[in-house]
Amino acid sequence: MDQQLRDYLLHNREKQLTELKKFLAIPSISALPSYKVEMRKAAHWTAEMMKDIGLDRVDIFTGKGHPIVYGEWMKAEGKPTVLVYGHYDVQPVDPVELWESPPFEAEIRDNKLYARGASDDKGQVFMHLKAVETILKTRDTLPVNIKFLIEGEEEIGSPTLPSFVEKNKELLKADVLVISDTTLLERGKPAIVYGLRGLCGIQIDVRGAASDLHSGLYGGAVQNPIHALVEILSTMRADNGVITVEGFYDKVRKLTEEERAEFASLGQSEENLKTQLGVPDLHGEEGFTALERMWARPTLEVNGIYGGFQGEGIKTVIPSEAHAKITCRLVPDQDPQEIADLLEEHVKKAAPAGVTVSVSQFDKGAPFITPFDHPAIQTAGQAYEEVYGVPTAYVRGGGSIPIVAAFSEILSIPVVMMGFGLSNENFHAPNEHFNLENFDKGLEVIIRYLFKLSNGL
Amino acid sequence: MDQQLRDYLLHNREKQLTELKKFLAIPSISALPSYKVEMRKAAHWTAEMMKDIGLDRVDIFTGKGHPIVYGEWMKAEGKPTVLVYGHYDVQPVDPVELWESPPFEAEIRDNKLYARGASDDKGQVFMHLKAVETILKTRDTLPVNIKFLIEGEEEIGSPTLPSFVEKNKELLKADVLVISDTTLLERGKPAIVYGLRGLCGIQIDVRGAASDLHSGLYGGAVQNPIHALVEILSTMRADNGVITVEGFYDKVRKLTEEERAEFASLGQSEENLKTQLGVPDLHGEEGFTALERMWARPTLEVNGIYGGFQGEGIKTVIPSEAHAKITCRLVPDQDPQEIADLLEEHVKKAAPAGVTVSVSQFDKGAPFITPFDHPAIQTAGQAYEEVYGVPTAYVRGGGSIPIVAAFSEILSIPVVMMGFGLSNENFHAPNEHFNLENFDKGLEVIIRYLFKLSNGL
């Protein structure tokens, strides 16, 4: 990165942090209806900032949900187009008494910026805007075309975004989608998330007698819904964690040898994980490391089970109902609807006599992957390495961000998740903060990445 | 029964019902601490009545619990001694607004006496007192020796009675224990309960990670306590209801051919039971009728299961804990402690890796049986038959009344449970009542029984 860009960053650092603090001062909590005005304020702030930095088209789209802010600069003819996605909404701040400084009065302590949204995701959105500003203000042009799509509903599950993306495919057309809403592997070690798991789930409701029965009077005569449920669940997963629902693994994409080598190279200690989680032992499918199981293997977990008496002591009842909630984390190329249907079918087949069993399906999210040897990802990895001085980790996420899969499906472009947070920065918790070391380095990474992308994908 | 006794009953019926109404007017609710004075009042009423009818020793024993009332008449030298057990305490009356007449203002409608305690158990205790009165007042003597033990804590599980019985073995020494606190098989069909099931149980607590985990971030790496619990439970009972805990059936006393024939002769319809309970099908061990399974086979039921998320919708959590409460109904000659230990041992063996499993045991109660061909029972059956004009049903109860087993064990005497209630008389519910048809017939049955016992046991 040349001196001119470096100087711009240096000279504008204080100003930028002051601006970011103003952005962070807007309590844009998407989950709370009473913050609707603040949401609009944050959207406007974002739009104004897009104009300030020199984008030449800025729009606020309003509809059923919170406003979506769009901005673009499209004058780099013949060059790739980068779409940056992020969100200006934040999580609620309760319990507010646990904050050491007020959540909407950003404060820097020990080179860390404390405020709700500092890392998730206002801080990281702001970095992309400032990276573009830095180049535009020093060069009067950009090495690539750029589009920003900043929404206000990420923390409530992005209910309106997929249909917006679907309707505005042409507007959002790009060669790569860049998202900064994840974390480094650890301090000093950059990481790109190139895959996420998907999600589907079912609820099983087992019903027996019309009402709870006295286990003395009727025990032995009727099926107990809890036992029926246990029987069903025991057919779904083997002791070793292998899922025994027929067809479940049919479409699972195998880990490549390169991926396994990459994961192994991260040096994550299973002993540490065990200690961190406080479990007597790790547990799961044989033949896979814990990391492989968390990132690249599907799961089936009972998230909740309930039926009958839950109080202190004893109540000798045969309950009339028992329930279980099950979700599966899915990996490419499993289809959430297909798996949910397999689960439902399995449960219905496994249902024992003497009870009625019904199944309902939960919302679904597709898994996502951009192979990590894709140029869009490898180029980002190089930009990281030049700034942080260590190899970039190519990782997959065990969780599900349905909107990422939706982007990847609707727009059919590679997705590069290059985050600058740290996993101990308390997103969604009191005292959220952002280490400014990664603010400074991140700005440089983004600028380098945009220049590198100029050479094509 | 001779005319003199018959006349006494006839001439005193109104007076007796008036007395019973006074007994029923005392709100002796043992479960509610604020009714302590009323409890004492009911105990005194009982003691006074014992004196009135001519018993020659009456005592009220007070200790930690509600008073125990004892009375005896022991002048029938060389004759058997009958111990009558009953209780003067009653259930709470909530929801009181559902009562058609006030619960403590007894009212006769359609030859049924409505009041809390009318059938359970003041009405039935009163009948025994009045049977004795009838004989004593007309004959000046009794055909047998008689002892009454009327407690005030039956509805709260008789916490202090076993130790009282243990301490007063000599005082309570008798040849037969008679309890009237059960029901006829149905209207017009007398029944003697000659066996009850016992009870033991355990709670299983499964613990995994130190706190709930995000199923996306950690799913696949750790054991899920719910799955571990399901795995354990699935090894305890087979699909067909057979309990698969090693040694569980070892001491189960087989049903005799006579018992099976007796049960079959009762003409209980499984189709009716199915409809009554609202289940799609009855369910249980093959080779046994529903009645046999409910009365004479042991059970293992999960009475409650809970872990993880129970709200609406979905929460993708791997819970840190899961719990199950299990109780077993036991039959002669299973030992509750032995079975609880077998369960505990089984669970510990079945516990999968990756979680810690602990087991705690609940209170226990022994099963009880007095073989139904015992003279004490057959003689009672004859008395019933002479009055009701139909054969007596010899039945077993699926429930557990630990105090009965305690009596039977401590005093080593046959127990005759000859009840006069009807199963639709709302014990423990609003509008409890007692059909006076069975008050009148019951008095005659008891009188006849006492005379028959005079011939020896």
PDB file of C-alpha atoms in Angstrom, chain B residues 95-256:
ATOM      1  CA  PRO B  95     -62.203 -25.282  43.453  1.00  0.00           C
ATOM      2  CA  VAL B  96     -64.984 -24.587  45.911  1.00  0.00           C
ATOM      3  CA  GLU B  97     -67.117 -22.776  43.317  1.00  0.00           C
ATOM      4  CA  LEU B  98     -67.748 -26.080  41.563  1.00  0.00           C
ATOM      5  CA  TRP B  99     -69.621 -27.529  44.541  1.00  0.00           C
ATOM      6  CA  GLU B 100     -73.387 -27.588  44.111  1.00  0.00           C
ATOM      7  CA  SER B 101     -73.859 -27.432  47.888  1.00  0.00           C
ATOM      8  CA  PRO B 102     -71.248 -26.202  50.405  1.00  0.00           C
ATOM      9  CA  PRO B 103     -68.663 -28.950  51.047  1.00  0.00           C
ATOM     10  CA  PHE B 104     -69.081 -28.791  54.833  1.00  0.00           C
ATOM     11  CA  GLU B 105     -72.872 -28.553  54.906  1.00  0.00           C
ATOM     12  CA  ALA B 106     -73.898 -32.103  54.078  1.00  0.00           C
ATOM     13  CA  GLU B 107     -77.004 -32.353  51.940  1.00  0.00           C
ATOM     14  CA  ILE B 108     -78.937 -35.374  50.740  1.00  0.00           C
ATOM     15  CA  ARG B 109     -80.062 -35.289  47.129  1.00  0.00           C
ATOM     16  CA  ASP B 110     -81.452 -38.342  45.351  1.00  0.00           C
ATOM     17  CA  ASN B 111     -80.472 -40.590  48.304  1.00  0.00           C
ATOM     18  CA  LYS B 112     -76.858 -39.406  47.998  1.00  0.00           C
ATOM     19  CA  LEU B 113     -75.096 -37.589  50.801  1.00  0.00           C
ATOM     20  CA  TYR B 114     -73.041 -34.697  49.402  1.00  0.00           C
ATOM     21  CA  ALA B 115     -70.122 -33.395  51.472  1.00  0.00           C
ATOM     22  CA  ARG B 116     -66.335 -33.487  51.602  1.00  0.00           C
ATOM     23  CA  GLY B 117     -65.461 -36.744  53.346  1.00  0.00           C
ATOM     24  CA  ALA B 118     -68.879 -38.330  52.765  1.00  0.00           C
ATOM     25  CA  SER B 119     -67.291 -41.406  51.190  1.00  0.00           C
ATOM     26  CA  ASP B 120     -63.552 -40.713  51.772  1.00  0.00           C
ATOM     27  CA  ASP B 121     -63.410 -41.642  54.573  1.00  0.00           C
ATOM     28  CA  LYS B 122     -65.605 -40.193  57.342  1.00  0.00           C
ATOM     29  CA  GLY B 123     -68.748 -41.881  56.029  1.00  0.00           C
ATOM     30  CA  GLN B 124     -67.103 -45.296  55.963  1.00  0.00           C
ATOM     31  CA  VAL B 125     -65.433 -44.865  59.373  1.00  0.00           C
ATOM     32  CA  PHE B 126     -68.804 -43.824  60.777  1.00  0.00           C
ATOM     33  CA  MET B 127     -70.421 -47.025  59.455  1.00  0.00           C
ATOM     34  CA  HIS B 128     -67.986 -49.194  61.397  1.00  0.00           C
ATOM     35  CA  LEU B 129     -68.702 -47.215  64.554  1.00  0.00           C
ATOM     36  CA  LYS B 130     -72.434 -47.521  64.014  1.00  0.00           C
ATOM     37  CA  ALA B 131     -72.237 -51.242  63.255  1.00  0.00           C
ATOM     38  CA  VAL B 132     -70.557 -51.752  66.615  1.00  0.00           C
ATOM     39  CA  GLU B 133     -73.107 -49.479  68.311  1.00  0.00           C
ATOM     40  CA  THR B 134     -75.980 -51.438  66.781  1.00  0.00           C
ATOM     41  CA  ILE B 135     -74.719 -54.736  68.160  1.00  0.00           C
ATOM     42  CA  LEU B 136     -73.668 -53.357  71.540  1.00  0.00           C
ATOM     43  CA  LYS B 137     -76.937 -51.480  72.116  1.00  0.00           C
ATOM     44  CA  THR B 138     -79.097 -54.448  71.177  1.00  0.00           C
ATOM     45  CA  ARG B 139     -76.994 -57.300  72.614  1.00  0.00           C
ATOM     46  CA  ASP B 140     -74.895 -55.574  75.279  1.00  0.00           C
ATOM     47  CA  THR B 141     -71.901 -57.481  73.913  1.00  0.00           C
ATOM     48  CA  LEU B 142     -69.938 -58.002  70.686  1.00  0.00           C
ATOM     49  CA  PRO B 143     -69.254 -61.271  68.877  1.00  0.00           C
ATOM     50  CA  VAL B 144     -65.556 -60.323  68.549  1.00  0.00           C
ATOM     51  CA  ASN B 145     -63.062 -58.006  70.173  1.00  0.00           C
ATOM     52  CA  ILE B 146     -62.653 -54.753  68.328  1.00  0.00           C
ATOM     53  CA  LYS B 147     -60.015 -52.040  68.060  1.00  0.00           C
ATOM     54  CA  PHE B 148     -60.339 -48.789  66.136  1.00  0.00           C
ATOM     55  CA  LEU B 149     -57.382 -46.828  64.833  1.00  0.00           C
ATOM     56  CA  ILE B 150     -58.559 -43.638  63.154  1.00  0.00           C
ATOM     57  CA  GLU B 151     -55.848 -41.276  61.960  1.00  0.00           C
ATOM     58  CA  GLY B 152     -55.813 -37.726  60.648  1.00  0.00           C
ATOM     59  CA  GLU B 153     -53.025 -37.815  58.087  1.00  0.00           C
ATOM     60  CA  GLU B 154     -54.093 -40.277  55.422  1.00  0.00           C
ATOM     61  CA  GLU B 155     -54.608 -37.570  52.809  1.00  0.00           C
ATOM     62  CA  ILE B 156     -51.073 -36.313  53.338  1.00  0.00           C
ATOM     63  CA  GLY B 157     -49.446 -39.739  53.116  1.00  0.00           C
ATOM     64  CA  SER B 158     -49.631 -40.928  56.762  1.00  0.00           C
ATOM     65  CA  PRO B 159     -46.200 -39.560  57.672  1.00  0.00           C
ATOM     66  CA  THR B 160     -46.340 -40.409  61.382  1.00  0.00           C
ATOM     67  CA  LEU B 161     -48.499 -43.538  61.421  1.00  0.00           C
ATOM     68  CA  PRO B 162     -45.914 -46.239  60.582  1.00  0.00           C
ATOM     69  CA  SER B 163     -43.728 -45.302  63.541  1.00  0.00           C
ATOM     70  CA  PHE B 164     -46.847 -45.160  65.769  1.00  0.00           C
ATOM     71  CA  VAL B 165     -47.839 -48.662  64.660  1.00  0.00           C
ATOM     72  CA  GLU B 166     -44.293 -49.876  65.159  1.00  0.00           C
ATOM     73  CA  LYS B 167     -44.206 -48.454  68.693  1.00  0.00           C
ATOM     74  CA  ASN B 168     -47.693 -49.716  69.583  1.00  0.00           C
ATOM     75  CA  LYS B 169     -47.536 -53.217  68.169  1.00  0.00           C
ATOM     76  CA  GLU B 170     -48.878 -54.696  71.395  1.00  0.00           C
ATOM     77  CA  LEU B 171     -51.769 -52.257  71.639  1.00  0.00           C
ATOM     78  CA  LEU B 172     -52.726 -52.888  68.021  1.00  0.00           C
ATOM     79  CA  LYS B 173     -52.332 -56.643  68.131  1.00  0.00           C
ATOM     80  CA  ALA B 174     -55.234 -58.198  66.215  1.00  0.00           C
ATOM     81  CA  ASP B 175     -56.214 -61.112  64.009  1.00  0.00           C
ATOM     82  CA  VAL B 176     -57.399 -59.130  61.038  1.00  0.00           C
ATOM     83  CA  LEU B 177     -57.200 -55.557  59.818  1.00  0.00           C
ATOM     84  CA  VAL B 178     -60.330 -54.195  58.180  1.00  0.00           C
ATOM     85  CA  ILE B 179     -60.212 -51.035  56.061  1.00  0.00           C
ATOM     86  CA  SER B 180     -63.186 -49.429  54.376  1.00  0.00           C
ATOM     87  CA  ASP B 181     -61.653 -46.802  52.106  1.00  0.00           C
ATOM     88  CA  THR B 182     -62.126 -48.335  48.662  1.00  0.00           C
ATOM     89  CA  THR B 183     -65.008 -48.792  46.256  1.00  0.00           C
ATOM     90  CA  LEU B 184     -67.418 -51.413  45.026  1.00  0.00           C
ATOM     91  CA  LEU B 185     -66.573 -52.792  41.599  1.00  0.00           C
ATOM     92  CA  GLU B 186     -69.602 -50.877  40.389  1.00  0.00           C
ATOM     93  CA  ARG B 187     -73.029 -50.084  41.765  1.00  0.00           C
ATOM     94  CA  GLY B 188     -74.540 -53.274  43.230  1.00  0.00           C
ATOM     95  CA  LYS B 189     -71.331 -55.276  42.868  1.00  0.00           C
ATOM     96  CA  PRO B 190     -69.256 -55.582  46.038  1.00  0.00           C
ATOM     97  CA  ALA B 191     -65.494 -55.898  45.798  1.00  0.00           C
ATOM     98  CA  ILE B 192     -62.662 -56.727  48.155  1.00  0.00           C
ATOM     99  CA  VAL B 193     -59.202 -55.444  47.382  1.00  0.00           C
ATOM    100  CA  TYR B 194     -56.768 -58.132  48.442  1.00  0.00           C
ATOM    101  CA  GLY B 195     -53.570 -56.743  46.922  1.00  0.00           C
ATOM    102  CA  LEU B 196     -51.935 -53.434  46.075  1.00  0.00           C
ATOM    103  CA  ARG B 197     -48.846 -52.552  44.123  1.00  0.00           C
ATOM    104  CA  GLY B 198     -45.804 -51.031  45.745  1.00  0.00           C
ATOM    105  CA  LEU B 199     -43.715 -48.148  44.542  1.00  0.00           C
ATOM    106  CA  CYS B 200     -40.131 -47.097  44.056  1.00  0.00           C
ATOM    107  CA  GLY B 201     -38.495 -44.640  41.757  1.00  0.00           C
ATOM    108  CA  ILE B 202     -35.420 -42.768  40.702  1.00  0.00           C
ATOM    109  CA  GLN B 203     -34.491 -39.460  39.194  1.00  0.00           C
ATOM    110  CA  ILE B 204     -31.843 -39.437  36.483  1.00  0.00           C
ATOM    111  CA  ASP B 205     -29.813 -36.251  36.040  1.00  0.00           C
ATOM    112  CA  VAL B 206     -27.575 -36.036  32.995  1.00  0.00           C
ATOM    113  CA  ARG B 207     -25.058 -33.227  32.744  1.00  0.00           C
ATOM    114  CA  GLY B 208     -22.903 -32.265  29.780  1.00  0.00           C
ATOM    115  CA  ALA B 209     -21.209 -28.939  29.148  1.00  0.00           C
ATOM    116  CA  ALA B 210     -20.917 -26.304  31.873  1.00  0.00           C
ATOM    117  CA  SER B 211     -23.614 -24.219  30.163  1.00  0.00           C
ATOM    118  CA  ASP B 212     -26.011 -24.507  27.238  1.00  0.00           C
ATOM    119  CA  LEU B 213     -24.086 -24.495  23.968  1.00  0.00           C
ATOM    120  CA  HIS B 214     -24.882 -23.028  20.546  1.00  0.00           C
ATOM    121  CA  SER B 215     -25.735 -26.052  18.413  1.00  0.00           C
ATOM    122  CA  GLY B 216     -24.162 -24.386  15.384  1.00  0.00           C
ATOM    123  CA  LEU B 217     -20.851 -23.583  16.982  1.00  0.00           C
ATOM    124  CA  TYR B 218     -20.439 -26.827  18.920  1.00  0.00           C
ATOM    125  CA  GLY B 219     -22.899 -29.318  17.453  1.00  0.00           C
ATOM    126  CA  GLY B 220     -20.990 -32.471  16.550  1.00  0.00           C
ATOM    127  CA  ALA B 221     -18.226 -31.988  19.093  1.00  0.00           C
ATOM    128  CA  VAL B 222     -19.995 -32.889  22.316  1.00  0.00           C
ATOM    129  CA  GLN B 223     -22.522 -35.352  23.658  1.00  0.00           C
ATOM    130  CA  ASN B 224     -26.023 -33.913  23.999  1.00  0.00           C
ATOM    131  CA  PRO B 225     -27.431 -34.765  27.480  1.00  0.00           C
ATOM    132  CA  ILE B 226     -30.895 -35.315  25.988  1.00  0.00           C
ATOM    133  CA  HIS B 227     -29.544 -37.911  23.565  1.00  0.00           C
ATOM    134  CA  ALA B 228     -27.612 -39.542  26.392  1.00  0.00           C
ATOM    135  CA  LEU B 229     -30.801 -39.675  28.473  1.00  0.00           C
ATOM    136  CA  VAL B 230     -32.789 -41.107  25.563  1.00  0.00           C
ATOM    137  CA  GLU B 231     -30.109 -43.737  25.118  1.00  0.00           C
ATOM    138  CA  ILE B 232     -30.320 -44.720  28.795  1.00  0.00           C
ATOM    139  CA  LEU B 233     -34.119 -44.780  28.872  1.00  0.00           C
ATOM    140  CA  SER B 234     -34.332 -46.790  25.673  1.00  0.00           C
ATOM    141  CA  THR B 235     -32.467 -49.634  27.407  1.00  0.00           C
ATOM    142  CA  MET B 236     -34.950 -49.831  30.284  1.00  0.00           C
ATOM    143  CA  ARG B 237     -38.156 -50.845  28.585  1.00  0.00           C
ATOM    144  CA  ALA B 238     -38.808 -52.685  25.333  1.00  0.00           C
ATOM    145  CA  ASP B 239     -41.367 -51.624  22.726  1.00  0.00           C
ATOM    146  CA  ASN B 240     -43.876 -54.112  24.066  1.00  0.00           C
ATOM    147  CA  GLY B 241     -43.763 -52.720  27.592  1.00  0.00           C
ATOM    148  CA  VAL B 242     -41.480 -55.422  28.983  1.00  0.00           C
ATOM    149  CA  ILE B 243     -38.977 -53.957  31.437  1.00  0.00           C
ATOM    150  CA  THR B 244     -35.422 -54.782  30.430  1.00  0.00           C
ATOM    151  CA  VAL B 245     -33.642 -53.954  33.666  1.00  0.00           C
ATOM    152  CA  GLU B 246     -31.744 -57.065  34.695  1.00  0.00           C
ATOM    153  CA  GLY B 247     -33.290 -58.892  37.626  1.00  0.00           C
ATOM    154  CA  PHE B 248     -36.430 -56.745  37.603  1.00  0.00           C
ATOM    155  CA  TYR B 249     -38.854 -59.659  37.318  1.00  0.00           C
ATOM    156  CA  ASP B 250     -36.888 -62.137  39.432  1.00  0.00           C
ATOM    157  CA  LYS B 251     -39.130 -61.986  42.488  1.00  0.00           C
ATOM    158  CA  VAL B 252     -42.468 -61.255  40.815  1.00  0.00           C
ATOM    159  CA  ARG B 253     -45.110 -63.557  42.248  1.00  0.00           C
ATOM    160  CA  LYS B 254     -47.007 -65.226  39.431  1.00  0.00           C
ATOM    161  CA  LEU B 255     -50.734 -64.763  39.114  1.00  0.00           C
ATOM    162  CA  THR B 256     -52.467 -67.972  40.097  1.00  0.00           C
TER     163      THR B 256
END
